Amino acid sequence: MNRKSFVALAAVTALALGTAACGGDDEGGGSGGAGKTLNVLIGANTQYPDEFAAWQKDISTKFKAATGAEVKFETFASANDELTKIQTSVVSGSGPDVYAVGTTFTPTAYSTGAFVKMGDDEWGKIGGKEKFNPATLGISGPDEQNQVGIPWVSRPFVMAYNTDLLKAAGIDKPATTWDELTAQAKQLTKGDQYGLAVAYKDNFDPWKFVWGMSTQAGNPLVDGKTAKLQDPAVQKAYQTYFGWLANDKVVDPAAIGWTNPQALAAFAKGKTGYFLLTTTTASNSLEQGAVKGKWKFALLPTVPPGATSRPANGVEAASILSGDNLLVADYSKNKDLAFEYVKLVTDSDAQLDYYKKFGNLPANAAALQSLASDAQLEPVTEAAKKSVATPFTGAWADIQLALTNVAVQTLPELTKGPLNTAQLDSRIADAQKAAQTSLDRAK
Amino acid sequence: MATLAPPEQKAPPQHVRRKGVTERQRPLWLLTPGGLLMTVVIVLPLILAVWISLIDLDQYTLRRWVEAPFIGLGNYVESFSSGLLNSIWISVSFAVLSTLATVPIGIAAALVTQNKYRGRGLVRAAFLIPYVLPSFVVASVWRTMLQPDGIVNAWLSKVGVDGGLWLSGPRSYWTLILVEIWAAWPFIYLMALAALQSVDHEVHEASAVDGATWWPKLTRVILPYLRGPVLLACLLATLNHINNFTLPFVLFGAPAPDDVNVMPMIVYVTSFQSLRFGLSAAMAVLSLVLIAIPLFVYLRAVRLDVHEEGGRK
C-alpha cells in the first residue's frame, strides 16, 4: 500500500468510526429533575391503542409537573421483543430505566441480576410495600429480602359463564370443583350447544390449567431444585383437561385449533356454557357479542379433579399470579426519577384510572378494595386475592415450555376419541426431563 | 485485509500470463469502505456467533457475558442430543420437496407467459402475487383457512371428505410444504421467464425452419437454455426454504408440533424461550455449515468467475 492509499484508508476508517460513535449515546440527562428524561419500556396495547397513547400523554404531563423530568415511553409488541430489549440493555448496561414485565417473566428477569433489589428505602420511595395487595407481591422475588418486581397491575384469571344456559339446564350456581364443572358441562352439552369453551391451541393457556389443578392437589410442580412433573396430580390434570374434548365431548371439536381470543369469540356467540380462563380485559368483547347481559365471571374451581375437597397440602390457587410488574434497571442513572414514576403509576388514583381505561385490576390494595362493591367484578377481585405465584425460578420459562409442549404434541390425538394415557405419560416424562435439566442449570 | 489481497491469488494457474496494464494499476483501495462494511456487518457478527457457541451463555451469565465459562464444543455436543438432527432432517426434506414441486409449476407458468397475447401483462402480474405478499400475511391467511372449522375443511366436507387437522400432528409437515409451494413458486417462474426471454430470436427461427414441432422444440431446444438459471433458482430457493422462519412460526406457533420443528424454529425456541444463547448459537453455526455445503458445491460447479472468462476472450 502506498502512502496515498494509506491516508485514504485512515480517513475512511475515521469516518466509519465517527458515524458509529454518533449512534452510541442514547442516555438521557444526568441526575434529578428538569431537563432529564426517564425511559420506560412497556408492552404495546393493541386492543386500545388510542386510549393507550392518551394515557401515556397524561402520565407524562403528571410526571413533568411532579418532577420536571420527561417520560419517554418505548413499547414492545411481543414478549420476544421485550426479551431482546432486556438482553441488549443488560449486555450494554444502557437502555430503559423502568421495565414493565409480565409476572411469569419476572423470575427470568431476576436471574439476569440486572434490576434493583427493593430494600426498605426503595419501598419507602414508592409509598411503602403495604400499599399493595399482598398477593401481588408473591412473584416479586425468590424471597422477601430479594424482591425486584413492583406490582403494577393484576389480570387474575377467572371463568365466564352464560347465565341463561346455566339456568335453562337447571344449574343454580357455577361449579366450584373441577369434577362438578365437568358434570355441569355434560348437562349443558346438547345439539349445537357445548358445555365449555377451551383454547387448546393457545400457547399460554394449557400450562395454567395443569399448574392450577396440580397446585390445588398439593404439587406446585417445583420443589426446590427438583421438578415434579411426573406425578399423579399432573397426570390427572392433563387427563381432565384433555378429557373434556377426547372423552367427555363437552367441547366443540373445533376448539382443538382455538387460541384464547378464538375461544372467547366462540363463547360470545352464546352457545357455550362456560369460557374457562379469561380476564377482565375480555369484558368489552363479551358485551359486544350475543351474550351481552347474559354472562358473569366466576372463580375457577379450586378443588382438584377427582376430589370433593382440597387435600391438606393443597393450595387454594384460583389463578396464577398474573399481571405486570415494574422493574428498575440497576444500570439506570435516574433511579430516583424511576421510583418517582413507579410511585405515580401505583398510586390509587392512577391505578383506578388505568383500570377504567384498560380493564387491568389495580395492584394497589386501596384501589382494589374500592372496586369490591361492583358485583360483576367481585369474583375477579376475589381471584386477585387468591392468586398464587408460580414457582420463582429462572427455569420457569423452560418448565412452562415443557408443559405446553405436552399439549401441542397431544392435540392431534384428541379428536380420535379416548385419550391414550400411556402416550401422554411418556410425553410427561419428556417434560419432566426437560424441566429437571433446566432446574439443574438454575443458579 | 482480504480485500487488499494481491491479485496473484485470483490469477489462473498458468503463471506465464502477464498481467494487463489495467490489472496492475487497479485502485484496489477503493474497495476499503465496502470491505470495512462487510467486516462490520458480516465478519464480526459471525466471529461473535462462533465465540458465543463456545461459551455457556444463558440468562444467568448474560450480564457478564465476557466472563461466561468457555466450554469448547460442549454446546455442539448438546445440540445433537437436543433434537437438532431431527430438525435438520425435517428442514432439508421439506426444502428439497418444496423445490422439486415448485420447479415444474414455475417453468410451466413461464412458458404460458412467454408468447404475446392479450392480457399477458395481467397474468404475469397475477402470478407474482404470492411472491410479493409478506410471509407473515401468507401464513396468517393460510392458518385461518386451515382451522379445524375453517374454509378448507368446510369445502372438503361438501364433497364428503373429512378434512381433519392441518395444523397439528403429522399432517402439519405436508401443510408446511403446501403453503411454501404456494408462496415460493413465482421465484422459479421469474428466473425461468428471464432465461426464456434471453433465448435468441434466431433459435426460434432456426427450429421453425427445421420444422420442429412444439414438443421437440421445447425439450431439445428451449429447456436446455433454462438449465443454468433454473438450477441457480433451485439452489437459492432451497436455501430460502431451509431458512424460512416466519412461515412455520406463524402457521404453527412455538413450541411447534414435532413434525414441523424445523431448524429455525428449534434455534428460536432454544434462544428466546429457553434462553440458552450459547446452545442456540451452536445450532445456528451448524445450520450455516449445512447451508454452506450445497452453496459451495454449486459455486464450484458453475464457476461464477466472469473475470477469468473475460480474460480468456
CSV table of C-alpha atoms in Angstrom, one decimal, chain A residues 60-206:
chain,number,residue,atom,x,y,z
A,60,SER,CA,-46.0,12.3,31.0
A,61,THR,CA,-47.8,15.5,31.9
A,62,LYS,CA,-48.3,14.5,35.5
A,63,PHE,CA,-44.7,13.3,35.8
A,64,LYS,CA,-43.4,16.5,34.4
A,65,ALA,CA,-45.5,18.5,36.9
A,66,ALA,CA,-44.2,16.5,39.8
A,67,THR,CA,-40.5,16.1,38.9
A,68,GLY,CA,-39.8,18.4,36.0
A,69,ALA,CA,-38.5,15.5,34.0
A,70,GLU,CA,-39.9,13.9,30.9
A,71,VAL,CA,-41.0,10.3,30.5
A,72,LYS,CA,-40.3,8.7,27.2
A,73,PHE,CA,-42.3,5.5,26.6
A,74,GLU,CA,-41.0,2.8,24.4
A,75,THR,CA,-43.3,0.0,23.5
A,76,PHE,CA,-42.7,-3.6,22.6
A,77,ALA,CA,-45.1,-5.7,20.6
A,78,SER,CA,-44.3,-9.2,21.9
A,79,ALA,CA,-42.6,-11.0,24.8
A,80,ASN,CA,-39.8,-11.7,22.3
A,81,ASP,CA,-39.2,-8.0,21.6
A,82,GLU,CA,-39.1,-7.4,25.2
A,83,LEU,CA,-36.6,-10.1,25.9
A,84,THR,CA,-34.4,-8.8,23.1
A,85,LYS,CA,-34.5,-5.3,24.6
A,86,ILE,CA,-33.7,-6.7,28.0
A,87,GLN,CA,-30.8,-8.7,26.6
A,88,THR,CA,-29.2,-5.8,24.7
A,89,SER,CA,-29.7,-3.5,27.7
A,90,VAL,CA,-28.3,-6.0,30.1
A,91,VAL,CA,-25.2,-6.6,27.9
A,92,SER,CA,-24.6,-3.0,27.1
A,93,GLY,CA,-25.5,-1.6,30.5
A,94,SER,CA,-27.7,1.1,29.0
A,95,GLY,CA,-31.3,1.3,27.9
A,96,PRO,CA,-34.7,1.8,29.6
A,97,ASP,CA,-34.8,2.9,33.2
A,98,VAL,CA,-38.0,1.2,34.0
A,99,TYR,CA,-39.4,-2.1,32.6
A,100,ALA,CA,-43.0,-3.3,32.7
A,101,VAL,CA,-42.8,-7.1,32.5
A,102,GLY,CA,-45.3,-9.9,32.8
A,103,THR,CA,-45.4,-11.6,36.2
A,104,THR,CA,-44.3,-15.0,34.9
A,105,PHE,CA,-41.3,-13.4,33.2
A,106,THR,CA,-40.1,-11.8,36.5
A,107,PRO,CA,-38.1,-14.8,37.6
A,108,THR,CA,-36.2,-14.8,34.3
A,109,ALA,CA,-35.6,-11.1,34.6
A,110,TYR,CA,-34.4,-11.6,38.2
A,111,SER,CA,-32.0,-14.3,37.1
A,112,THR,CA,-30.1,-11.8,35.0
A,113,GLY,CA,-29.3,-9.8,38.1
A,114,ALA,CA,-29.8,-6.5,36.2
A,115,PHE,CA,-32.5,-5.0,38.3
A,116,VAL,CA,-32.6,-3.1,41.6
A,117,LYS,CA,-33.4,-5.2,44.6
A,118,MET,CA,-36.0,-3.4,46.7
A,119,GLY,CA,-34.9,-2.6,50.2
A,120,ASP,CA,-36.9,-0.6,52.8
A,121,ASP,CA,-35.5,2.6,51.4
A,122,GLU,CA,-36.7,1.7,47.9
A,123,TRP,CA,-40.1,0.6,49.0
A,124,GLY,CA,-40.4,3.8,51.1
A,125,LYS,CA,-39.7,5.9,48.0
A,126,ILE,CA,-42.7,4.5,46.2
A,127,GLY,CA,-45.1,4.8,49.1
A,128,GLY,CA,-44.4,1.6,51.1
A,129,LYS,CA,-44.8,-2.1,50.4
A,130,GLU,CA,-48.1,-2.2,52.4
A,131,LYS,CA,-49.9,-0.2,49.7
A,132,PHE,CA,-50.0,-3.3,47.5
A,133,ASN,CA,-52.5,-6.2,47.6
A,134,PRO,CA,-50.3,-8.7,49.5
A,135,ALA,CA,-50.9,-11.5,47.0
A,136,THR,CA,-49.4,-9.4,44.1
A,137,LEU,CA,-46.0,-9.4,45.9
A,138,GLY,CA,-45.9,-13.2,45.6
A,139,ILE,CA,-43.8,-13.1,42.4
A,140,SER,CA,-41.6,-10.1,43.1
A,141,GLY,CA,-38.6,-12.2,44.1
A,142,PRO,CA,-37.5,-15.5,45.4
A,143,ASP,CA,-38.0,-14.3,49.0
A,144,GLU,CA,-38.8,-11.2,50.9
A,145,GLN,CA,-35.2,-10.0,51.1
A,146,ASN,CA,-34.7,-10.3,47.3
A,147,GLN,CA,-37.5,-8.6,45.6
A,148,VAL,CA,-37.1,-6.8,42.3
A,149,GLY,CA,-40.7,-6.7,40.9
A,150,ILE,CA,-43.0,-3.9,42.0
A,151,PRO,CA,-46.6,-4.9,41.4
A,152,TRP,CA,-48.3,-2.7,38.8
A,153,VAL,CA,-51.5,-4.3,37.5
A,154,SER,CA,-53.3,-7.6,38.1
A,155,ARG,CA,-55.0,-9.7,35.5
A,156,PRO,CA,-56.2,-12.6,37.5
A,157,PHE,CA,-57.8,-15.5,35.6
A,158,VAL,CA,-61.4,-16.3,36.1
A,159,MET,CA,-64.1,-18.1,34.1
A,160,ALA,CA,-67.1,-16.6,32.4
A,161,TYR,CA,-70.4,-18.4,32.2
A,162,ASN,CA,-73.6,-18.0,30.3
A,163,THR,CA,-76.3,-17.2,32.9
A,164,ASP,CA,-79.2,-18.2,30.6
A,165,LEU,CA,-77.8,-21.5,29.5
A,166,LEU,CA,-76.9,-22.5,33.1
A,167,LYS,CA,-80.4,-21.5,34.2
A,168,ALA,CA,-82.0,-23.5,31.4
A,169,ALA,CA,-80.0,-26.5,32.4
A,170,GLY,CA,-81.2,-26.2,35.9
A,171,ILE,CA,-77.8,-25.2,37.3
A,172,ASP,CA,-78.3,-22.7,40.1
A,173,LYS,CA,-74.6,-21.7,40.7
A,174,PRO,CA,-71.3,-22.1,38.8
A,175,ALA,CA,-69.1,-25.1,39.7
A,176,THR,CA,-66.5,-24.8,42.5
A,177,THR,CA,-64.8,-28.1,41.9
A,178,TRP,CA,-63.4,-29.4,38.6
A,179,ASP,CA,-65.5,-32.6,38.8
A,180,GLU,CA,-68.6,-30.5,39.3
A,181,LEU,CA,-67.6,-28.4,36.3
A,182,THR,CA,-67.2,-31.5,34.1
A,183,ALA,CA,-70.6,-32.8,35.3
A,184,GLN,CA,-72.3,-29.4,34.6
A,185,ALA,CA,-70.6,-29.3,31.2
A,186,LYS,CA,-72.1,-32.6,30.3
A,187,GLN,CA,-75.5,-31.3,31.3
A,188,LEU,CA,-75.0,-28.2,29.1
A,189,THR,CA,-73.9,-30.1,26.0
A,190,LYS,CA,-76.7,-30.9,23.6
A,191,GLY,CA,-77.2,-30.2,19.9
A,192,ASP,CA,-75.0,-27.4,18.7
A,193,GLN,CA,-74.5,-26.2,22.3
A,194,TYR,CA,-71.4,-27.1,24.3
A,195,GLY,CA,-70.5,-27.1,27.9
A,196,LEU,CA,-67.1,-25.5,27.7
A,197,ALA,CA,-65.0,-23.2,25.5
A,198,VAL,CA,-61.3,-24.1,25.9
A,199,ALA,CA,-58.4,-22.7,23.9
A,200,TYR,CA,-56.5,-25.9,23.3
A,201,LYS,CA,-54.2,-24.5,20.6
A,202,ASP,CA,-53.2,-21.5,22.7
A,203,ASN,CA,-49.5,-21.4,23.5
A,204,PHE,CA,-50.1,-19.9,27.0
A,205,ASP,CA,-53.3,-21.4,28.3
A,206,PRO,CA,-52.7,-25.1,28.7
